[in-house]
PDB file of C-alpha atoms and ligand atoms in Angstrom:
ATOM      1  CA  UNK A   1     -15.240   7.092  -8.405  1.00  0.00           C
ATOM      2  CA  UNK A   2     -12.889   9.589  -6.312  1.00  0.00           C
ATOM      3  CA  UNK A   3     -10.583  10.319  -9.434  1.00  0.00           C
ATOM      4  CA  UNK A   4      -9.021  13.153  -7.257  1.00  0.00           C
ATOM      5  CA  UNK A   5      -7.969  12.647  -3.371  1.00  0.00           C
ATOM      6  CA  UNK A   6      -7.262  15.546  -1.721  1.00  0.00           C
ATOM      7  CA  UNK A   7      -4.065  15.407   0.350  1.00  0.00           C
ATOM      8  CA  UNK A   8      -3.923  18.515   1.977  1.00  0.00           C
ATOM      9  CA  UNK A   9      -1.904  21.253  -0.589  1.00  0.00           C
ATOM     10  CA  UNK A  10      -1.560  17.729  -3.208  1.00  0.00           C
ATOM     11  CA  UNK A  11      -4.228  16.408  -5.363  1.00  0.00           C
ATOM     12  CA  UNK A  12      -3.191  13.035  -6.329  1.00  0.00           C
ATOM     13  CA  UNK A  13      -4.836  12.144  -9.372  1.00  0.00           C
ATOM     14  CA  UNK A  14      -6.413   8.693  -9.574  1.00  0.00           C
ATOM     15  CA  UNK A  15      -7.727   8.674 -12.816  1.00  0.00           C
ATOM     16  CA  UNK A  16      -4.491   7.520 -13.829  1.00  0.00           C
ATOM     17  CA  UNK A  17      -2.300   5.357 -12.372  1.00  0.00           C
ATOM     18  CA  UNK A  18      -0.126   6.085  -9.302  1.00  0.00           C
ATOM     19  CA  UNK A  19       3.065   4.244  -8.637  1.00  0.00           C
ATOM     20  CA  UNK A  20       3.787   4.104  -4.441  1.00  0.00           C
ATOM     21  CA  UNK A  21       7.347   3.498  -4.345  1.00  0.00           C
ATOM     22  CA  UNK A  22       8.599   1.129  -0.853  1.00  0.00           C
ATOM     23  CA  UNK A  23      11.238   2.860   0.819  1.00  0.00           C
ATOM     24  CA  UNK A  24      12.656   0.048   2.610  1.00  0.00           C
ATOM     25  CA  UNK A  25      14.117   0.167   6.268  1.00  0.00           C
ATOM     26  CA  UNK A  26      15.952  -2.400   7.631  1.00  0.00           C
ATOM     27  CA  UNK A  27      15.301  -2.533  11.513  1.00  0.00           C
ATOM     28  CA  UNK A  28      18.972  -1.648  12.395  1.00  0.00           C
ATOM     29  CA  UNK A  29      18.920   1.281   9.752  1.00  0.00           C
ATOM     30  CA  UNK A  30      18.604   3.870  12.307  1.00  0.00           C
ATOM     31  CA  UNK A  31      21.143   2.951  15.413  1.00  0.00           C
ATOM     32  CA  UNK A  32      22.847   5.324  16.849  1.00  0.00           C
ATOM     33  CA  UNK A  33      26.413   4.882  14.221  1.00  0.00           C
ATOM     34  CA  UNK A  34      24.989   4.803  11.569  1.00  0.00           C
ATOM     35  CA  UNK A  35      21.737   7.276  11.855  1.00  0.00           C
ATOM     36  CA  UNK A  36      22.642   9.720   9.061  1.00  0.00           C
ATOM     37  CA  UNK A  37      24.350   7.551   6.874  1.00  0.00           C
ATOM     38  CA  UNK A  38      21.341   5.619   6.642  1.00  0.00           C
ATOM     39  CA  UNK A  39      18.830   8.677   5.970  1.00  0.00           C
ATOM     40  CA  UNK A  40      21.357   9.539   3.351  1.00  0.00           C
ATOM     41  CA  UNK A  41      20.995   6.097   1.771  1.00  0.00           C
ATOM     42  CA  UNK A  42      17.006   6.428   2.254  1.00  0.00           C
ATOM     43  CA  UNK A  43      16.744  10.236   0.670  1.00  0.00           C
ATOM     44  CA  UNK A  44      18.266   8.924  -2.296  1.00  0.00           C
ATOM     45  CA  UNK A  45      16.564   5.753  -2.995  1.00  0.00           C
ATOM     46  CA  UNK A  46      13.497   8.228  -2.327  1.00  0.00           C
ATOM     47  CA  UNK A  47      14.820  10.584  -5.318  1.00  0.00           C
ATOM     48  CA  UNK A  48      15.782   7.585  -7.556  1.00  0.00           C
ATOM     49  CA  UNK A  49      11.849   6.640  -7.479  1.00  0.00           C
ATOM     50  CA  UNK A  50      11.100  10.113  -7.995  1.00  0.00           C
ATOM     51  CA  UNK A  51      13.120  10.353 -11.127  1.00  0.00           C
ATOM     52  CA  UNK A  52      11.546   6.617 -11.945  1.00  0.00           C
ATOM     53  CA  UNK A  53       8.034   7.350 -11.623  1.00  0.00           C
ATOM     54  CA  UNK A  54       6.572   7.728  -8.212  1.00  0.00           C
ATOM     55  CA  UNK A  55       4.241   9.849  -7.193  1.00  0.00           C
ATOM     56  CA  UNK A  56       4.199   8.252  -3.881  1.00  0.00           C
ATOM     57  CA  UNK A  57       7.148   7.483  -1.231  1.00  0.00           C
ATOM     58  CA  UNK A  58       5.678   4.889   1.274  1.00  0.00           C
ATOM     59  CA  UNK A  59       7.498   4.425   4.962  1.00  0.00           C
ATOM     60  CA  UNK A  60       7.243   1.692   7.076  1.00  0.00           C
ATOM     61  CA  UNK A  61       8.973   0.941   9.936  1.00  0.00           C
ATOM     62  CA  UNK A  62       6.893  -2.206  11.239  1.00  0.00           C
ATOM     63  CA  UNK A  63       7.811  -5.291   9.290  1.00  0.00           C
ATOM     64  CA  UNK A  64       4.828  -7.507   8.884  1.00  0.00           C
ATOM     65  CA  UNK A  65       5.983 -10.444   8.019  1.00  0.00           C
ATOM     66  CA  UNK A  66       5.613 -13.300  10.009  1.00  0.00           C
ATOM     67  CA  UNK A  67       8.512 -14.198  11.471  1.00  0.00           C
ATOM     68  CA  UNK A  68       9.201 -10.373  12.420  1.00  0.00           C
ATOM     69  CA  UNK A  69       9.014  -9.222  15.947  1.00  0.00           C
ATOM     70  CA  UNK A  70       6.946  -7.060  17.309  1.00  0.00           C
ATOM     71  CA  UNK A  71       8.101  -3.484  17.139  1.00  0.00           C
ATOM     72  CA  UNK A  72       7.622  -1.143  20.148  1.00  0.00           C
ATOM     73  CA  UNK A  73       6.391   2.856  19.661  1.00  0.00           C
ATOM     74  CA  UNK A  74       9.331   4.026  20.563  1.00  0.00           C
ATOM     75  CA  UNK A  75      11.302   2.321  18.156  1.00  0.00           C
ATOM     76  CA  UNK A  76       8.848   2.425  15.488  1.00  0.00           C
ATOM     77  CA  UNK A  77       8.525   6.490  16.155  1.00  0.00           C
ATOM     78  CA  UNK A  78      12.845   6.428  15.932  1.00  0.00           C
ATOM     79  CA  UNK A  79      12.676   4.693  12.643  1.00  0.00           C
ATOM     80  CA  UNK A  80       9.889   6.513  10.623  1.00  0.00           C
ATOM     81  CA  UNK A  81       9.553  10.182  11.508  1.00  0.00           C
ATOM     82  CA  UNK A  82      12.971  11.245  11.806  1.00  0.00           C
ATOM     83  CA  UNK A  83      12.910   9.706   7.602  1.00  0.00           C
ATOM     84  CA  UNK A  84       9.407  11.464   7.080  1.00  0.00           C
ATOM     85  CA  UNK A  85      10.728  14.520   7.908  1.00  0.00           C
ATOM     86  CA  UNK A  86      13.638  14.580   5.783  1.00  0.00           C
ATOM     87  CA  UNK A  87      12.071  13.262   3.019  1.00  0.00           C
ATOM     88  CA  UNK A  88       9.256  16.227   3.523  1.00  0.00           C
ATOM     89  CA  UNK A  89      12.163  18.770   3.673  1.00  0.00           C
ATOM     90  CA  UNK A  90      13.905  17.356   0.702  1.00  0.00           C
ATOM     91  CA  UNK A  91      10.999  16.382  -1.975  1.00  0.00           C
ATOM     92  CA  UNK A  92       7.667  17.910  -2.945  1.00  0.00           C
ATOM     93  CA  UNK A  93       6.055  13.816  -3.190  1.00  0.00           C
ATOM     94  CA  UNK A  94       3.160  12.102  -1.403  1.00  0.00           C
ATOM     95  CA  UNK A  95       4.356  10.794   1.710  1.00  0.00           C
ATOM     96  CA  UNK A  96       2.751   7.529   3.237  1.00  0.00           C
ATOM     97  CA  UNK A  97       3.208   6.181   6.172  1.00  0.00           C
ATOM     98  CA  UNK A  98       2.326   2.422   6.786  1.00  0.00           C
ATOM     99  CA  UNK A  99       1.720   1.888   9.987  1.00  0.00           C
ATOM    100  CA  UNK A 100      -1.109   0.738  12.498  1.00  0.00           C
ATOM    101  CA  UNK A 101       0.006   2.200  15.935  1.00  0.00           C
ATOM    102  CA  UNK A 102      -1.987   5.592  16.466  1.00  0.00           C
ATOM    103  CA  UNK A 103       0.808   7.084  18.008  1.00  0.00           C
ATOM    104  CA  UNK A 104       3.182   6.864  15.162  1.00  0.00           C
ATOM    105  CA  UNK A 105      -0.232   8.145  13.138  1.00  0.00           C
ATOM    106  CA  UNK A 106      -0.344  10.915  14.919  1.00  0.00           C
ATOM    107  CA  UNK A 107       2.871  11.932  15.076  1.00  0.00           C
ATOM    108  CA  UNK A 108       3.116  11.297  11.350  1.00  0.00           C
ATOM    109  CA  UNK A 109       0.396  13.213  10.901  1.00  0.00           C
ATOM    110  CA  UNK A 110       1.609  16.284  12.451  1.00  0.00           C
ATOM    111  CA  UNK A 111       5.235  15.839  10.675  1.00  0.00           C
ATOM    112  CA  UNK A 112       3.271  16.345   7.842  1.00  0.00           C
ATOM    113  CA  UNK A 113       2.239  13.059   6.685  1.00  0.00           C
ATOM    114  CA  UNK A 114      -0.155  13.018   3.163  1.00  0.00           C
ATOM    115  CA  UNK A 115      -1.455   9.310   3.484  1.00  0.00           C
ATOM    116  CA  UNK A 116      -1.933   7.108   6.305  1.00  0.00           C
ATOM    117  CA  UNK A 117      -1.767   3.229   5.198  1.00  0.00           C
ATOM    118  CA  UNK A 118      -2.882   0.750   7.570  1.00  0.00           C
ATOM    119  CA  UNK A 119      -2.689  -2.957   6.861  1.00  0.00           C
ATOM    120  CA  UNK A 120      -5.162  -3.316  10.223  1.00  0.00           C
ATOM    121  CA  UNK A 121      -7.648  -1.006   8.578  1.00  0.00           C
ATOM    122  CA  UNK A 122      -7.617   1.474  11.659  1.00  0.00           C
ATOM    123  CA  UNK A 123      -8.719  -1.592  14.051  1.00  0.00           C
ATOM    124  CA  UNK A 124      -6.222  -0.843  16.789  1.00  0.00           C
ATOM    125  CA  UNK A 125      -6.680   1.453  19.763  1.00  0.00           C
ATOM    126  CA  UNK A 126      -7.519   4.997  19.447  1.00  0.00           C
ATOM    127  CA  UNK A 127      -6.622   4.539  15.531  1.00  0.00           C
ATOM    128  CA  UNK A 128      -9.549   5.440  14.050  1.00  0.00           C
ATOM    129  CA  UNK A 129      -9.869   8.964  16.698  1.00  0.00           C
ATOM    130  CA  UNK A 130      -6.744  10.336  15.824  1.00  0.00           C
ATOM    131  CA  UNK A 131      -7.326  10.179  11.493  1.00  0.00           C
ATOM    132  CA  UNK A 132     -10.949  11.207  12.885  1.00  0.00           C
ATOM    133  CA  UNK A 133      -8.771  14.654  13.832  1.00  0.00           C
ATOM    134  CA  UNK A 134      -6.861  15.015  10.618  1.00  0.00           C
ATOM    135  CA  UNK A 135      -8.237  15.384   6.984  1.00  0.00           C
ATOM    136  CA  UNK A 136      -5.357  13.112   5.286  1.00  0.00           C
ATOM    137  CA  UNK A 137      -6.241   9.973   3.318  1.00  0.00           C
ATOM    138  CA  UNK A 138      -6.253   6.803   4.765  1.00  0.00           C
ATOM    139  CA  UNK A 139      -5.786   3.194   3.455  1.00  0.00           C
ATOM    140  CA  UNK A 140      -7.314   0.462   4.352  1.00  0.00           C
ATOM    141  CA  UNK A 141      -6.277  -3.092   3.937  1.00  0.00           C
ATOM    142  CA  UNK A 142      -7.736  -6.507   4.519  1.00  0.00           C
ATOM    143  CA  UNK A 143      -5.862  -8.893   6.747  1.00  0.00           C
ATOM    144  CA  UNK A 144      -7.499 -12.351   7.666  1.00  0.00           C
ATOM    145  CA  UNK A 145      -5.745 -13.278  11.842  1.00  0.00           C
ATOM    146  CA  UNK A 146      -2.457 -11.346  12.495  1.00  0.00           C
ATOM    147  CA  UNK A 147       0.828 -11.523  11.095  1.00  0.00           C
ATOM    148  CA  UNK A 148       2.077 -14.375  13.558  1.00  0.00           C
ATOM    149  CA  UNK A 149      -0.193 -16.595  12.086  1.00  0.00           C
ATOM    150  CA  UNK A 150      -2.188 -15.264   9.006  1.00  0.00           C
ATOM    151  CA  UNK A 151      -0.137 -18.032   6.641  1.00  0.00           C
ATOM    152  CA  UNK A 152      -1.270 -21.187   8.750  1.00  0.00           C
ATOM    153  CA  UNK A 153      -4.999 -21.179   7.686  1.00  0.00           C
ATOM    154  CA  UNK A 154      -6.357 -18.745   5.906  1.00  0.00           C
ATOM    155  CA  UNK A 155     -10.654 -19.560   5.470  1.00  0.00           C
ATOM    156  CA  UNK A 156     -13.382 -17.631   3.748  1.00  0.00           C
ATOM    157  CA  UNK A 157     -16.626 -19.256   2.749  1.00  0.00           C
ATOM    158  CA  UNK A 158     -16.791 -16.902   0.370  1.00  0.00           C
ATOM    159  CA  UNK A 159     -13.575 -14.988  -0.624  1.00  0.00           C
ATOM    160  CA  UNK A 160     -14.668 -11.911  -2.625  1.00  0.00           C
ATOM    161  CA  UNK A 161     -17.679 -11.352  -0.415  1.00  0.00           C
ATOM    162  CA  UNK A 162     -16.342 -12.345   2.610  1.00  0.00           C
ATOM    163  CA  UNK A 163     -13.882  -8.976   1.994  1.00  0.00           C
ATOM    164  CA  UNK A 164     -16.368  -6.914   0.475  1.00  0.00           C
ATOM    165  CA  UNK A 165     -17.815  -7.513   4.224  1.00  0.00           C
ATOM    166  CA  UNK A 166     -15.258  -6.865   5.767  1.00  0.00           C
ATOM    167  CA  UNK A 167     -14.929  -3.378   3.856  1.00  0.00           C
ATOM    168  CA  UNK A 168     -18.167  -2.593   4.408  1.00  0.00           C
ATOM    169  CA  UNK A 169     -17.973  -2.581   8.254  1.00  0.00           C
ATOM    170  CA  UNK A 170     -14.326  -0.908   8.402  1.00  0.00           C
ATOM    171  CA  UNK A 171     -16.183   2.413   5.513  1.00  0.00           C
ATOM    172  CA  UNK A 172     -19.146   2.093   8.228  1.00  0.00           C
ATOM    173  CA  UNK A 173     -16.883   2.405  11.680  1.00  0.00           C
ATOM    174  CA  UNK A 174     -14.499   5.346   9.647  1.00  0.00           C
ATOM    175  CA  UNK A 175     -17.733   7.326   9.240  1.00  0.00           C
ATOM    176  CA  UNK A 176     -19.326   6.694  12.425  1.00  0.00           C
ATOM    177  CA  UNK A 177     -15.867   7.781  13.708  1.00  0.00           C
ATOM    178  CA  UNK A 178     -16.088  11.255  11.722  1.00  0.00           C
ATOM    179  CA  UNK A 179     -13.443   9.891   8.770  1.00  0.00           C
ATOM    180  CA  UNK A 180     -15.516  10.837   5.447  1.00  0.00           C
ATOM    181  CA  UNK A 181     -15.642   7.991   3.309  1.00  0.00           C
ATOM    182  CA  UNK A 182     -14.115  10.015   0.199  1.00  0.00           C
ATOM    183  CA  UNK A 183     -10.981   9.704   2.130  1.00  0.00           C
ATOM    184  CA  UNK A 184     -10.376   6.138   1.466  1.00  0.00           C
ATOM    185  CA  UNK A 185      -8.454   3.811  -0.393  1.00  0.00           C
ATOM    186  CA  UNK A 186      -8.970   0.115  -0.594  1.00  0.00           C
ATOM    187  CA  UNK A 187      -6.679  -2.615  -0.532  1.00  0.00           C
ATOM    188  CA  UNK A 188      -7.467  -6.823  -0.668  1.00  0.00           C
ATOM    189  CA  UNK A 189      -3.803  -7.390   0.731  1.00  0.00           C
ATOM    190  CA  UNK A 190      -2.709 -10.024  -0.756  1.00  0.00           C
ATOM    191  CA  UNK A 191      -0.404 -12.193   0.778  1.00  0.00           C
ATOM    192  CA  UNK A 192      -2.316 -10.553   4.485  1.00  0.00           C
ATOM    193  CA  UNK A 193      -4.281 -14.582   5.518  1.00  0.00           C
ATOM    194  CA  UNK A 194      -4.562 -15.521   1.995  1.00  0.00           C
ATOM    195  CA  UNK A 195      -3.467 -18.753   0.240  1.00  0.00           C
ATOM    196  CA  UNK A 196      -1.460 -19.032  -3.032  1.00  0.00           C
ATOM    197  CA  UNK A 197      -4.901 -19.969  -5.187  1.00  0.00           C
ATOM    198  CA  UNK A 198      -6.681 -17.274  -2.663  1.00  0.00           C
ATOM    199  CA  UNK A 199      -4.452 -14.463  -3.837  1.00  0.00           C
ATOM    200  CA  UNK A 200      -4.610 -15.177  -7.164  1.00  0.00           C
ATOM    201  CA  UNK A 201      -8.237 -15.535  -7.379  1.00  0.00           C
ATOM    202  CA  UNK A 202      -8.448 -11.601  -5.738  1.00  0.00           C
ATOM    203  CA  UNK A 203      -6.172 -10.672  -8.748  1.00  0.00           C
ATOM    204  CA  UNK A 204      -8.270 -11.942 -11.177  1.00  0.00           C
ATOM    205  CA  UNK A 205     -11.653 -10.259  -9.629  1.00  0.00           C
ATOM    206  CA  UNK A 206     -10.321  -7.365  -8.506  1.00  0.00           C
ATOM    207  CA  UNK A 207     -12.792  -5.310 -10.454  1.00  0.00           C
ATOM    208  CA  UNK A 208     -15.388  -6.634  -8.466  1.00  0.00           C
ATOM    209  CA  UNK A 209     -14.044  -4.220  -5.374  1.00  0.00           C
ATOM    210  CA  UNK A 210     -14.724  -1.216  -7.908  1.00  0.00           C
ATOM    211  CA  UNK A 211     -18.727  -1.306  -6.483  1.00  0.00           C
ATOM    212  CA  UNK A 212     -17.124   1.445  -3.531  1.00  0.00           C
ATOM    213  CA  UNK A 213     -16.672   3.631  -5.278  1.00  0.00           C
ATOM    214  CA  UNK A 214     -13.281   4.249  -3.947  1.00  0.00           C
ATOM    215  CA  UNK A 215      -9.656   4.032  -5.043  1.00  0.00           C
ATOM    216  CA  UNK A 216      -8.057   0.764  -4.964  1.00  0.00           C
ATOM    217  CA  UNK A 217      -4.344   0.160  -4.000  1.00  0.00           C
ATOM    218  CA  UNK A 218      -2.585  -3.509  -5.196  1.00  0.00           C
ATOM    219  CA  UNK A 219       0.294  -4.525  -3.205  1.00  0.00           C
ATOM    220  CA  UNK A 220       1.687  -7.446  -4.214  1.00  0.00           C
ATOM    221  CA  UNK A 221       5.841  -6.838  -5.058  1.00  0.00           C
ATOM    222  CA  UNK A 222       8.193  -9.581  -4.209  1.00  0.00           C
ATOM    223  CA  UNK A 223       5.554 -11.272  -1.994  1.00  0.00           C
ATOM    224  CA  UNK A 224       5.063 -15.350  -1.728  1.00  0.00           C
ATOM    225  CA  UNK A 225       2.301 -15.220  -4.328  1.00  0.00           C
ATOM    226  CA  UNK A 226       5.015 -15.030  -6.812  1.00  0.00           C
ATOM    227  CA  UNK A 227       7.671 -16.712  -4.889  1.00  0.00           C
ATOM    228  CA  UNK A 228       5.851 -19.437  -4.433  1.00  0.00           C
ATOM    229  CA  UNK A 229       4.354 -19.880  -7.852  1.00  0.00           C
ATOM    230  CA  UNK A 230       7.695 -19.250  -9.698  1.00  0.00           C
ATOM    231  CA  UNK A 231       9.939 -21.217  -6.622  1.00  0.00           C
ATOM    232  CA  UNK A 232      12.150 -18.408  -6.146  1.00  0.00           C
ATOM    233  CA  UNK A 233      13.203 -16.575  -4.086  1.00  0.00           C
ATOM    234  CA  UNK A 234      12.903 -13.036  -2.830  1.00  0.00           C
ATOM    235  CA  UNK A 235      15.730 -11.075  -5.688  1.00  0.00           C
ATOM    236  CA  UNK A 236      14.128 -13.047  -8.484  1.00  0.00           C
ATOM    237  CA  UNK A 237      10.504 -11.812  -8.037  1.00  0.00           C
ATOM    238  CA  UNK A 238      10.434  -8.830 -10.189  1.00  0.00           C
ATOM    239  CA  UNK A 239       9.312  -9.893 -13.555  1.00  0.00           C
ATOM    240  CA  UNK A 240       6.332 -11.787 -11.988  1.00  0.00           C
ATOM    241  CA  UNK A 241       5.662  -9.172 -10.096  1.00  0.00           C
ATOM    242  CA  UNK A 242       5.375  -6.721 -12.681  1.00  0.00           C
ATOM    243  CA  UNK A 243       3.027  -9.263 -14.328  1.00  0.00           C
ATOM    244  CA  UNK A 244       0.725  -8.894 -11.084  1.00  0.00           C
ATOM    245  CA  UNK A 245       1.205  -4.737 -11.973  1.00  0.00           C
ATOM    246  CA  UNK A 246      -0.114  -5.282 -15.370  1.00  0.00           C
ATOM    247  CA  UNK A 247      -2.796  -7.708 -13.576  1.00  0.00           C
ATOM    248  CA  UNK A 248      -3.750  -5.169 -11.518  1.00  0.00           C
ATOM    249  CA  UNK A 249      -3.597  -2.291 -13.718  1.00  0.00           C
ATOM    250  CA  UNK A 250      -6.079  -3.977 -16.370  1.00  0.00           C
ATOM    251  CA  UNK A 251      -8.482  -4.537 -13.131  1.00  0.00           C
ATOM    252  CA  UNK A 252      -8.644  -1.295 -12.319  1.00  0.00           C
ATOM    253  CA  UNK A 253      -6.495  -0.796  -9.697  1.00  0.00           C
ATOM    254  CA  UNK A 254      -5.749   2.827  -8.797  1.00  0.00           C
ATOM    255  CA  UNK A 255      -2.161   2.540  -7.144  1.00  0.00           C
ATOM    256  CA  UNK A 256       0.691   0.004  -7.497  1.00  0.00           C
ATOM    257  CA  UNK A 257       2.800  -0.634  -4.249  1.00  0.00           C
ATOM    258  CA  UNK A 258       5.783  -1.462  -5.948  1.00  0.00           C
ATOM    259  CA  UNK A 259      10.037  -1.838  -5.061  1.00  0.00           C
ATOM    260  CA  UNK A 260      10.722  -1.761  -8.793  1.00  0.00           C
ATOM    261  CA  UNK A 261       9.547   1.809  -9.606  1.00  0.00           C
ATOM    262  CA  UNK A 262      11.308   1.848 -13.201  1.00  0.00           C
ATOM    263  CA  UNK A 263      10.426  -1.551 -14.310  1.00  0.00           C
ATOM    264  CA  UNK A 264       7.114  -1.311 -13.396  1.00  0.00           C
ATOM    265  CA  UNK A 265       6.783   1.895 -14.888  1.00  0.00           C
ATOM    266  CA  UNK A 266       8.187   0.760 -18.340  1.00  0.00           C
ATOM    267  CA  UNK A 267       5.083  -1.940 -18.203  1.00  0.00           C
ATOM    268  CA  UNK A 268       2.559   0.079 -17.347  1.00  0.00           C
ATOM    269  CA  UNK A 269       3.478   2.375 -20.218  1.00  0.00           C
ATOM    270  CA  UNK A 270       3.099  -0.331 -22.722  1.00  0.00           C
ATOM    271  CA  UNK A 271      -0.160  -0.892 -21.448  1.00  0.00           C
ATOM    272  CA  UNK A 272      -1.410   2.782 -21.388  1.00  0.00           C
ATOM    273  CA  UNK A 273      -0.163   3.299 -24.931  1.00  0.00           C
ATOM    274  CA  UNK A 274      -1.858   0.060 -25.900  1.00  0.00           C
ATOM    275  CA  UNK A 275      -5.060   1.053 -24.409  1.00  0.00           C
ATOM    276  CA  UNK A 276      -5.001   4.948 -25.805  1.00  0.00           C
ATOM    277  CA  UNK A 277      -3.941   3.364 -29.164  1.00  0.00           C
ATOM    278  CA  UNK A 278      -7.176   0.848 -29.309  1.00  0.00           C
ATOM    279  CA  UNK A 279      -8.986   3.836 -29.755  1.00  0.00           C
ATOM    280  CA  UNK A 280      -7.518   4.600 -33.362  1.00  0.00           C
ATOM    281  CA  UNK A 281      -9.937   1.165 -34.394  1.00  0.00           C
ATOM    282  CA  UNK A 282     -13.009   1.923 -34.983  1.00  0.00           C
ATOM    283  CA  UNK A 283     -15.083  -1.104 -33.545  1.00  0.00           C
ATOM    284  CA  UNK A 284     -16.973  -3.298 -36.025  1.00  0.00           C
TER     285      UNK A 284
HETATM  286  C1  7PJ B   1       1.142  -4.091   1.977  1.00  0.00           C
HETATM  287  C2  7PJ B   1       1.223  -2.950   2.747  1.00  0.00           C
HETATM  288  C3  7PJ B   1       0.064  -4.217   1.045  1.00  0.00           C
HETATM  289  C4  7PJ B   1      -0.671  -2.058   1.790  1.00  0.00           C
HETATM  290  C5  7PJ B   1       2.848  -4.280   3.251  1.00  0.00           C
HETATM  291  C6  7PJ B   1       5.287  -6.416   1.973  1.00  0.00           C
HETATM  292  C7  7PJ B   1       4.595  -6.470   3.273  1.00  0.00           C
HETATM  293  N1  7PJ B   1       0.333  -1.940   2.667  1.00  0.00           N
HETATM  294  N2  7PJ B   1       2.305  -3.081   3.545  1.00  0.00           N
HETATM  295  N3  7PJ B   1      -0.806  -3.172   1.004  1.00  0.00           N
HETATM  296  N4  7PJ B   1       2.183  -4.908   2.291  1.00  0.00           N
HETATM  297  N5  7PJ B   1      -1.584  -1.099   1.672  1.00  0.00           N
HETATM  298  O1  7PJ B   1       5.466  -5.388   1.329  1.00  0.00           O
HETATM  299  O2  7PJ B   1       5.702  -7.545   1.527  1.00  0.00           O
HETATM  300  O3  7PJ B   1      -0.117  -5.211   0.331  1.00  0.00           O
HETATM  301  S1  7PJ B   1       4.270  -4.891   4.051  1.00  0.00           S
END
């Protein structure tokens, strides 16, 4: 197992959990008016999760959900790297950026950029060439169709190996395209083509994506997996999410994509003391 990635001057150490806090961006954050209000706001909702726990600010400024529309370079350049910038000026933290355009990864990249996080696993043009340029880790994630219409039927005939598949061809075209495979990070991505019972059953088997060799990452706070199992909505997710942390957590995973940094911190806590303190009985 990679228990250290090597971000450029960072080592992020995986042998421990790492809490990736969302910075969120709403898509009129950064018009014209309001510009540095808003990166005011951001910078210190970043340092709020630093103070909380994170060892990991992630940006996006392409919303994936599916109802969103589409967001063009331009826009999605305006939103992110004037944010990763100050953010890099401001904090010494890991900075991903989640995105799949390789423009915005490349510009992200040279702004200084410490993860690249890809929900389309480097599938779009020229994607995986520019990360094959940089040395930065990557993340990829499983997504069954596209956004648009990933919710209407999700199918597998077989669900854990069906992904393991698909991770095995993504590791293969990353090293074919120069990207070393002890740059990356895994990710099921749940809620990403996946129904209710299907992201639950990834949850619980988690483990099983351990055979890589390679970090995982679990991102699964506020989504419909818990919405729709609890029947709420989006600002009462947090305790089941943080039950999904703990999930996670106990299955190995490596990093938490989380909005609650402090709450999910406080769990995890319990858990790591519980674990360290197990030791203290001897087993019979
Ligand atoms: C994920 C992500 C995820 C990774 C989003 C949301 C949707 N990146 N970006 N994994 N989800 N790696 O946060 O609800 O699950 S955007």
């Amino acid at each position: 197992m990679a228990a250290v990635i090597n971000s450029k001057d960072k080592l992020l150490n995986l042998s421990t959990l790492s809490i990736m806090g969302i910075l969120n961006i709403t898509p009129d954050s950064f018009s014209d008016g309001g510009k540095f209000a808003q990166i005011d706001a951001a910078l210190a909702q970043v340092e709020q999760m630093i103070v909380d726990g994170a060892s990991i600010i992630d940006i996006g400024g392409e919303s994936t959900r599916p109802d969103a529309k589409e967001v063009s370079i331009e826009d999605e350049l305006a939103r992110v790297i004037p944010l990763l910038k100050a953010v890099k000026e401001r904090f010494n933290v890991v900075v991903s950026i989640d995105t799949s355009k390789a423009e915005v990864m490349g510009a992200a990249i040279e702004q200084g950029a410490d993860i690249i996080n890809d929900v389309r696993a480097l599938q779009n043009n020229n994607c995986l060439a520019v990360l094959a340029q940089s040395d930065i880790p990557v993340c990829l994630m499983h997504m069954q169709g596209l956004p648009r219409t990933m919710q209407q039927q999700p199918c597998y005939n077989d669900l854990i190996n069906n992904i393991k598949q698909f991770f095995e061809q993504r590791i293969q075209a990353c090293e074919q395209a120069g990207i070393n495979k002890q740059r990356l990070i895994l990710d099921v991505g749940f809620g990403f083509g996946k129904t209710l019972a299907q992201n639950y059953q990834l949850l619980a088997n988690m483990k099983q994506f351990k055979s890589f060799n390679l970090p995982l990452l679990s991102g699964t706070s506020r989504k419909s997996m818990i919405g729709n199992l609890l029947h709420c909505d989006v600002q009462q997710r947090m305790v089941g999410s943080i039950a999904t942390a703990i999930i996670a957590a106990q299955q190995g995973a490596n990093i938490l994509r989380v909005h609650d940094v402090k709450e999910t911190m406080d769990a995890i806590k319990v858990l790591q003391a519980t674990v360290q303190y197990s030791l203290l009985t001897e087993e019979k």
